[in-house]
Short mmCIF file of C-alpha atoms in Angstrom, two decimals:
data_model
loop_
_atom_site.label_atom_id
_atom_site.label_comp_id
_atom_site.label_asym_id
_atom_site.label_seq_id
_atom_site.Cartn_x
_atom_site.Cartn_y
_atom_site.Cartn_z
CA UNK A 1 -29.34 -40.84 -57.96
CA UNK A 2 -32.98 -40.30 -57.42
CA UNK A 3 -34.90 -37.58 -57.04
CA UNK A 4 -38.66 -36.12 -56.45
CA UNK A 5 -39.70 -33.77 -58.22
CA UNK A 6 -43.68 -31.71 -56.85
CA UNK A 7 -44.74 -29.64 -59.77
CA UNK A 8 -49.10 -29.02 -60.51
CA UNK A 9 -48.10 -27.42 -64.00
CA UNK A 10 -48.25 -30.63 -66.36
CA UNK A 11 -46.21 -29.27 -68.65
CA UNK A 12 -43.32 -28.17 -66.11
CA UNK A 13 -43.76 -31.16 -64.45
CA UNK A 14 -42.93 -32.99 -67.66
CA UNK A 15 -40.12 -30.88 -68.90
CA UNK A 16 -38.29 -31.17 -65.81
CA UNK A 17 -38.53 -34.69 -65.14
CA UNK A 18 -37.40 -35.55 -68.85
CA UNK A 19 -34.45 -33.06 -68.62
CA UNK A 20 -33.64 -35.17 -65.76
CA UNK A 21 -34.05 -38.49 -66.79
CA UNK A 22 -32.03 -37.26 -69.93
CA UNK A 23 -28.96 -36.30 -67.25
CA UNK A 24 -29.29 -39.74 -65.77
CA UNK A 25 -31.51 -39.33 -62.91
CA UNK A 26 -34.12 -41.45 -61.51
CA UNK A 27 -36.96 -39.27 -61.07
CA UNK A 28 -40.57 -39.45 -59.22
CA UNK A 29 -43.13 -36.72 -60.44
CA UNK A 30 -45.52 -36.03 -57.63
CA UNK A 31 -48.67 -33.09 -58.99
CA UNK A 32 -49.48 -32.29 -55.51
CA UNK A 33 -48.13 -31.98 -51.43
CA UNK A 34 -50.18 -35.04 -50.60
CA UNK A 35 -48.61 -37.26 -53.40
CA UNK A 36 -45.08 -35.77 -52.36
CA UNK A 37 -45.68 -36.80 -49.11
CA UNK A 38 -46.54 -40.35 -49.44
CA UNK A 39 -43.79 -40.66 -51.90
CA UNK A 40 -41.10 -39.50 -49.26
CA UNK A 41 -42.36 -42.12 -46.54
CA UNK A 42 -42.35 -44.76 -49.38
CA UNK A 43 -38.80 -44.09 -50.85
CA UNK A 44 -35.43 -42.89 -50.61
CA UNK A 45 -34.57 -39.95 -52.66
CA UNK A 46 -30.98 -37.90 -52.93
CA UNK A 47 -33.10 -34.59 -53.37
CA UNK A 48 -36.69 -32.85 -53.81
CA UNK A 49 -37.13 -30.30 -56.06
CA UNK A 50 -40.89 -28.44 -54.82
CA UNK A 51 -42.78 -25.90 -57.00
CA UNK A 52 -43.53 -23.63 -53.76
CA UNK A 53 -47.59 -22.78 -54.92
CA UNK A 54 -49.46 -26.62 -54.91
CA UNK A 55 -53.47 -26.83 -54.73
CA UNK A 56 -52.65 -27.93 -51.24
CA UNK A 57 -50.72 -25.08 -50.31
CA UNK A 58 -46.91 -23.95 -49.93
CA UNK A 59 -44.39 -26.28 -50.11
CA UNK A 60 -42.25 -24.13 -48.18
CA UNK A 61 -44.65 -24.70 -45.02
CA UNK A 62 -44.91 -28.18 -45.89
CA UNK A 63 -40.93 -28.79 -45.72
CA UNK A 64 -40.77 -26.15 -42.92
CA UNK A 65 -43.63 -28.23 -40.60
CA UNK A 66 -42.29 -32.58 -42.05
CA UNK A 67 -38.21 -31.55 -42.83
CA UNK A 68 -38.08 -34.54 -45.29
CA UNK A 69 -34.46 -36.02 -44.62
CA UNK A 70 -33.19 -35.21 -48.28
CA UNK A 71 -31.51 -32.36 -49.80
CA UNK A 72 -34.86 -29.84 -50.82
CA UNK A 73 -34.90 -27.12 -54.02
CA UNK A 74 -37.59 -25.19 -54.23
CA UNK A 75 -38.64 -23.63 -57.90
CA UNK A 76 -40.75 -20.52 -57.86
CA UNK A 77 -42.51 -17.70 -59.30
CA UNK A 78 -41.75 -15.40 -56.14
CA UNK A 79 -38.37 -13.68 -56.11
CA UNK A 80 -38.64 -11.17 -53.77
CA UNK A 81 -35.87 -11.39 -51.30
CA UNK A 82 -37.96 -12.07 -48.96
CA UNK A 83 -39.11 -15.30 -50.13
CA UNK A 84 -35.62 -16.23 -51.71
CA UNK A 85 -34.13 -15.79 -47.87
CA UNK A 86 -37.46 -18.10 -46.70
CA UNK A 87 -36.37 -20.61 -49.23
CA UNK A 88 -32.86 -20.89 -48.34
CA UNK A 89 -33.84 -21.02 -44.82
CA UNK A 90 -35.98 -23.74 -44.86
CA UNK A 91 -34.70 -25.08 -48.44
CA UNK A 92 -31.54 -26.54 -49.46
CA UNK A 93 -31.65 -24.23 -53.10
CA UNK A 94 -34.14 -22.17 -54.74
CA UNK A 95 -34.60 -21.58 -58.32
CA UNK A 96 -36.80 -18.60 -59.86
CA UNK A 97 -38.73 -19.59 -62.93
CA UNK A 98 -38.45 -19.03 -65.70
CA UNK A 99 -34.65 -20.87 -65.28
CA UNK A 100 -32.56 -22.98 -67.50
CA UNK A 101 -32.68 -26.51 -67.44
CA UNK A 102 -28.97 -27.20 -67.34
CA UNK A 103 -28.69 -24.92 -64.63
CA UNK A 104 -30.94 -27.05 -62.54
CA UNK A 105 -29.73 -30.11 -63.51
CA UNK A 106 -26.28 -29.00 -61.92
CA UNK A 107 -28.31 -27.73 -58.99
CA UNK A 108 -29.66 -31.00 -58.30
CA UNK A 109 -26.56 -33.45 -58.91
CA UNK A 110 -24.93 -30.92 -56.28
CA UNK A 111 -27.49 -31.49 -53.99
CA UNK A 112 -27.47 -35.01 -54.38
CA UNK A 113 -24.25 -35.05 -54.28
CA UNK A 114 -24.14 -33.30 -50.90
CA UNK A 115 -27.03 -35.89 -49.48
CA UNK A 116 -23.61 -38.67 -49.54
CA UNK A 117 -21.21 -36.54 -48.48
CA UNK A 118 -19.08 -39.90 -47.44
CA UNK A 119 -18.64 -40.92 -51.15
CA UNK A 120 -16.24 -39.15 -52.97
CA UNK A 121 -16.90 -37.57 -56.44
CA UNK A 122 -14.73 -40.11 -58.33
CA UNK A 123 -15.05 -43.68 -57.21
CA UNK A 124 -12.33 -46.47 -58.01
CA UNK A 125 -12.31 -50.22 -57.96
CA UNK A 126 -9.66 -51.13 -59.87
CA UNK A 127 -8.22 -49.82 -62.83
CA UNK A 128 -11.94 -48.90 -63.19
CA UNK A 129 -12.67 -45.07 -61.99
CA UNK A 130 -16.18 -43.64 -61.85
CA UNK A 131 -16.47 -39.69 -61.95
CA UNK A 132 -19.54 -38.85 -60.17
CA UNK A 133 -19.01 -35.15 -60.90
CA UNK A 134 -18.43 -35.29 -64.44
CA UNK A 135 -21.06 -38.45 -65.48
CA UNK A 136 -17.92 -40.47 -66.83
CA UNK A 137 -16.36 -43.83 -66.05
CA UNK A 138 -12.98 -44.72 -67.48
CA UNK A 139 -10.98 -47.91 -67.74
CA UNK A 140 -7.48 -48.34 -67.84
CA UNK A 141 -7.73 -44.86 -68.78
CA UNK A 142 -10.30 -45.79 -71.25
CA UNK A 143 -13.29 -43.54 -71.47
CA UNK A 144 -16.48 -45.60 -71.81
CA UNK A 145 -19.50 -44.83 -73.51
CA UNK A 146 -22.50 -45.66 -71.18
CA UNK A 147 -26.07 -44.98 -70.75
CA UNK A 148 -27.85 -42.97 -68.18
CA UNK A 149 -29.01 -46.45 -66.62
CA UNK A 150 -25.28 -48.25 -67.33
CA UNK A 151 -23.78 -45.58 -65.34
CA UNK A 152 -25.88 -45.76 -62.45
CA UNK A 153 -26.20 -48.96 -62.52
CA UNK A 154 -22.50 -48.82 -62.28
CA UNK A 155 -21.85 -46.14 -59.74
CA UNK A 156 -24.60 -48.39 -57.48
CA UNK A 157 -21.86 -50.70 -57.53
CA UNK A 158 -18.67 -49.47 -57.06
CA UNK A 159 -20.07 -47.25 -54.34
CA UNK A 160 -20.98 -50.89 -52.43
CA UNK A 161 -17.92 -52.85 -54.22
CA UNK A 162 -17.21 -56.08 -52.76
CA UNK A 163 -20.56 -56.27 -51.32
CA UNK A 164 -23.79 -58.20 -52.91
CA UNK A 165 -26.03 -55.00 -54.26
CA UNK A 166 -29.68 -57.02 -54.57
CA UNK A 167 -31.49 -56.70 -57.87
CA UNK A 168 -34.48 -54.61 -56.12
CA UNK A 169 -31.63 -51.87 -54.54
CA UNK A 170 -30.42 -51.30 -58.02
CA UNK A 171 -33.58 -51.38 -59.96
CA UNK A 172 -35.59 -48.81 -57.28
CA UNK A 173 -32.43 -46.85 -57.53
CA UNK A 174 -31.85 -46.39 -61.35
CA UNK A 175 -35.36 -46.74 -62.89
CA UNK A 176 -38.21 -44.59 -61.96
CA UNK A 177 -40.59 -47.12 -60.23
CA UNK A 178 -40.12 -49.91 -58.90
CA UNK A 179 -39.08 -53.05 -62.01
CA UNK A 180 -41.57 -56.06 -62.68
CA UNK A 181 -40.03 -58.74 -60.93
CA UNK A 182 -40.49 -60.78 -64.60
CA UNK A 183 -38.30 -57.91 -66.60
CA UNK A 184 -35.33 -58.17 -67.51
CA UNK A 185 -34.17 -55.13 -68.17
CA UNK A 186 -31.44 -55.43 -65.14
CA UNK A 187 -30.24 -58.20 -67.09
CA UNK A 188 -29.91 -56.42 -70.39
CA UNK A 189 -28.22 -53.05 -68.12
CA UNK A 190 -25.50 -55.54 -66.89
CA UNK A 191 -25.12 -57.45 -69.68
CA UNK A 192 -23.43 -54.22 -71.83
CA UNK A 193 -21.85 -53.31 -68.96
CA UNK A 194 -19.86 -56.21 -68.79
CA UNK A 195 -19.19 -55.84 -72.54
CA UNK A 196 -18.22 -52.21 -71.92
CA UNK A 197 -15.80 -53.16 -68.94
CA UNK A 198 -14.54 -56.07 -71.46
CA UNK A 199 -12.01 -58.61 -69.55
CA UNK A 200 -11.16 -59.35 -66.96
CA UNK A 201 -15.00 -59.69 -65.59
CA UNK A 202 -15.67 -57.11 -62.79
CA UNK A 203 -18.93 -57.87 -62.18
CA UNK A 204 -20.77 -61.28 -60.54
CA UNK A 205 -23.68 -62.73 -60.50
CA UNK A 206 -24.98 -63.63 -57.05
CA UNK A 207 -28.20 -66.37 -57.78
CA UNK A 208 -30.66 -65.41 -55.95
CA UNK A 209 -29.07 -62.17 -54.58
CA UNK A 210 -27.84 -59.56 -57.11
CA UNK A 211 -24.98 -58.51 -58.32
CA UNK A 212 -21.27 -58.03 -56.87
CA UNK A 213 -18.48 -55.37 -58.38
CA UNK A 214 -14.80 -56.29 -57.38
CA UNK A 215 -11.35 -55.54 -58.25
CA UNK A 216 -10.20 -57.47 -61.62
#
């Protein structure tokens, strides 16, 4: 899942995105409206978490005037009721600072969540199942121990089983920015995968293509 986060404090900006990254999201950090706004005609993202007070103004006029086409959570200083009714209005969510970061964490996977509202929290291919909800894949009722970037690697997969995924869909979707073409850090991600899933082989290399999930 990826998400964009708009935040001028550095050190906000910073926290938030590594508490994210930590919970095994792909995050975008944007300082400012104009930023955010080239980033959302550039990308695809499952949900936008805006500070509300940028340099270049509200963010809650911003999303109120473009309506980005993704899930939107607004953290702010204001908590009038005013403003939290605004929020929710134009918003998807709206978290007054100062907050916990595991609270909006779980604000954000359930808004991400909600942006693919035709996949259902626990994905199966197989005897493999993939619990969206919970950040846990098991096998043959075996609980496997994966990585941020294993599992969504993974989940990229069984949500499009039986279909080629192509390398640039999963790396745009589970690293930050866009992968040199030359790494091979897809490799490496699919590699212990298939050493985590151990036999038979779920996943396939498609030369030239990507990568294929099926049924074992």
């Amino acid at each position: 899942m990826r998400v964009l986060v708009t935040e001028d404090d550095e050190n906000l900006l910073l926290a938030v995105t590594t508490a994210l990254r930590g919970a095994g999201f792909a995050v975008d950090a944007a300082p400012d409206l104009p930023q955010a706004d080239e980033a959302l005609h550039v990308n695809t993202y499952d949900c936008a978490v805006f500070d509300r007070m940028l340099p270049a103004g509200d963010a809650l006029d911003y999303v109120r005037r473009h309506r980005p086409p993704v899930p939107v959570l607004f953290l702010t200083a204001r908590d009038s009721v005013t403003d939290r009714i605004a929020g929710l209005e134009h918003g998807d969510d709206y978290v007054v600072k100062p907050f916990s970061l595991e609270e909006l964490i779980a604000r954000v996977r359930r808004l991400c969540l909600r942006a693919v509202p035709h996949h259902p929290p626990v994905l199966h291919c197989g005897d493999l199942e993939v619990d969206t909800a919970r950040h846990q894949a098991r096998r043959a009722g075996v609980l496997l121990t994966l990585t941020a970037k294993e599992f969504a690697v993974l989940t990229l997969l069984v949500t499009h089983q039986g279909t080629p995924v192509p390398r640039t869909t999963l790396t745009t979707t589970a690293w930050d920015a866009q992968v040199d073409p030359g790494s091979n850090v897809l490799d490496v991600v699919i590699k212990q995968l298939r050493r985590k899933l151990h036999d038979p082989p779920m996943i396939h290399t498609l030369r030239g293509v990507g990568y294929q999930i099926t049924p074992a």
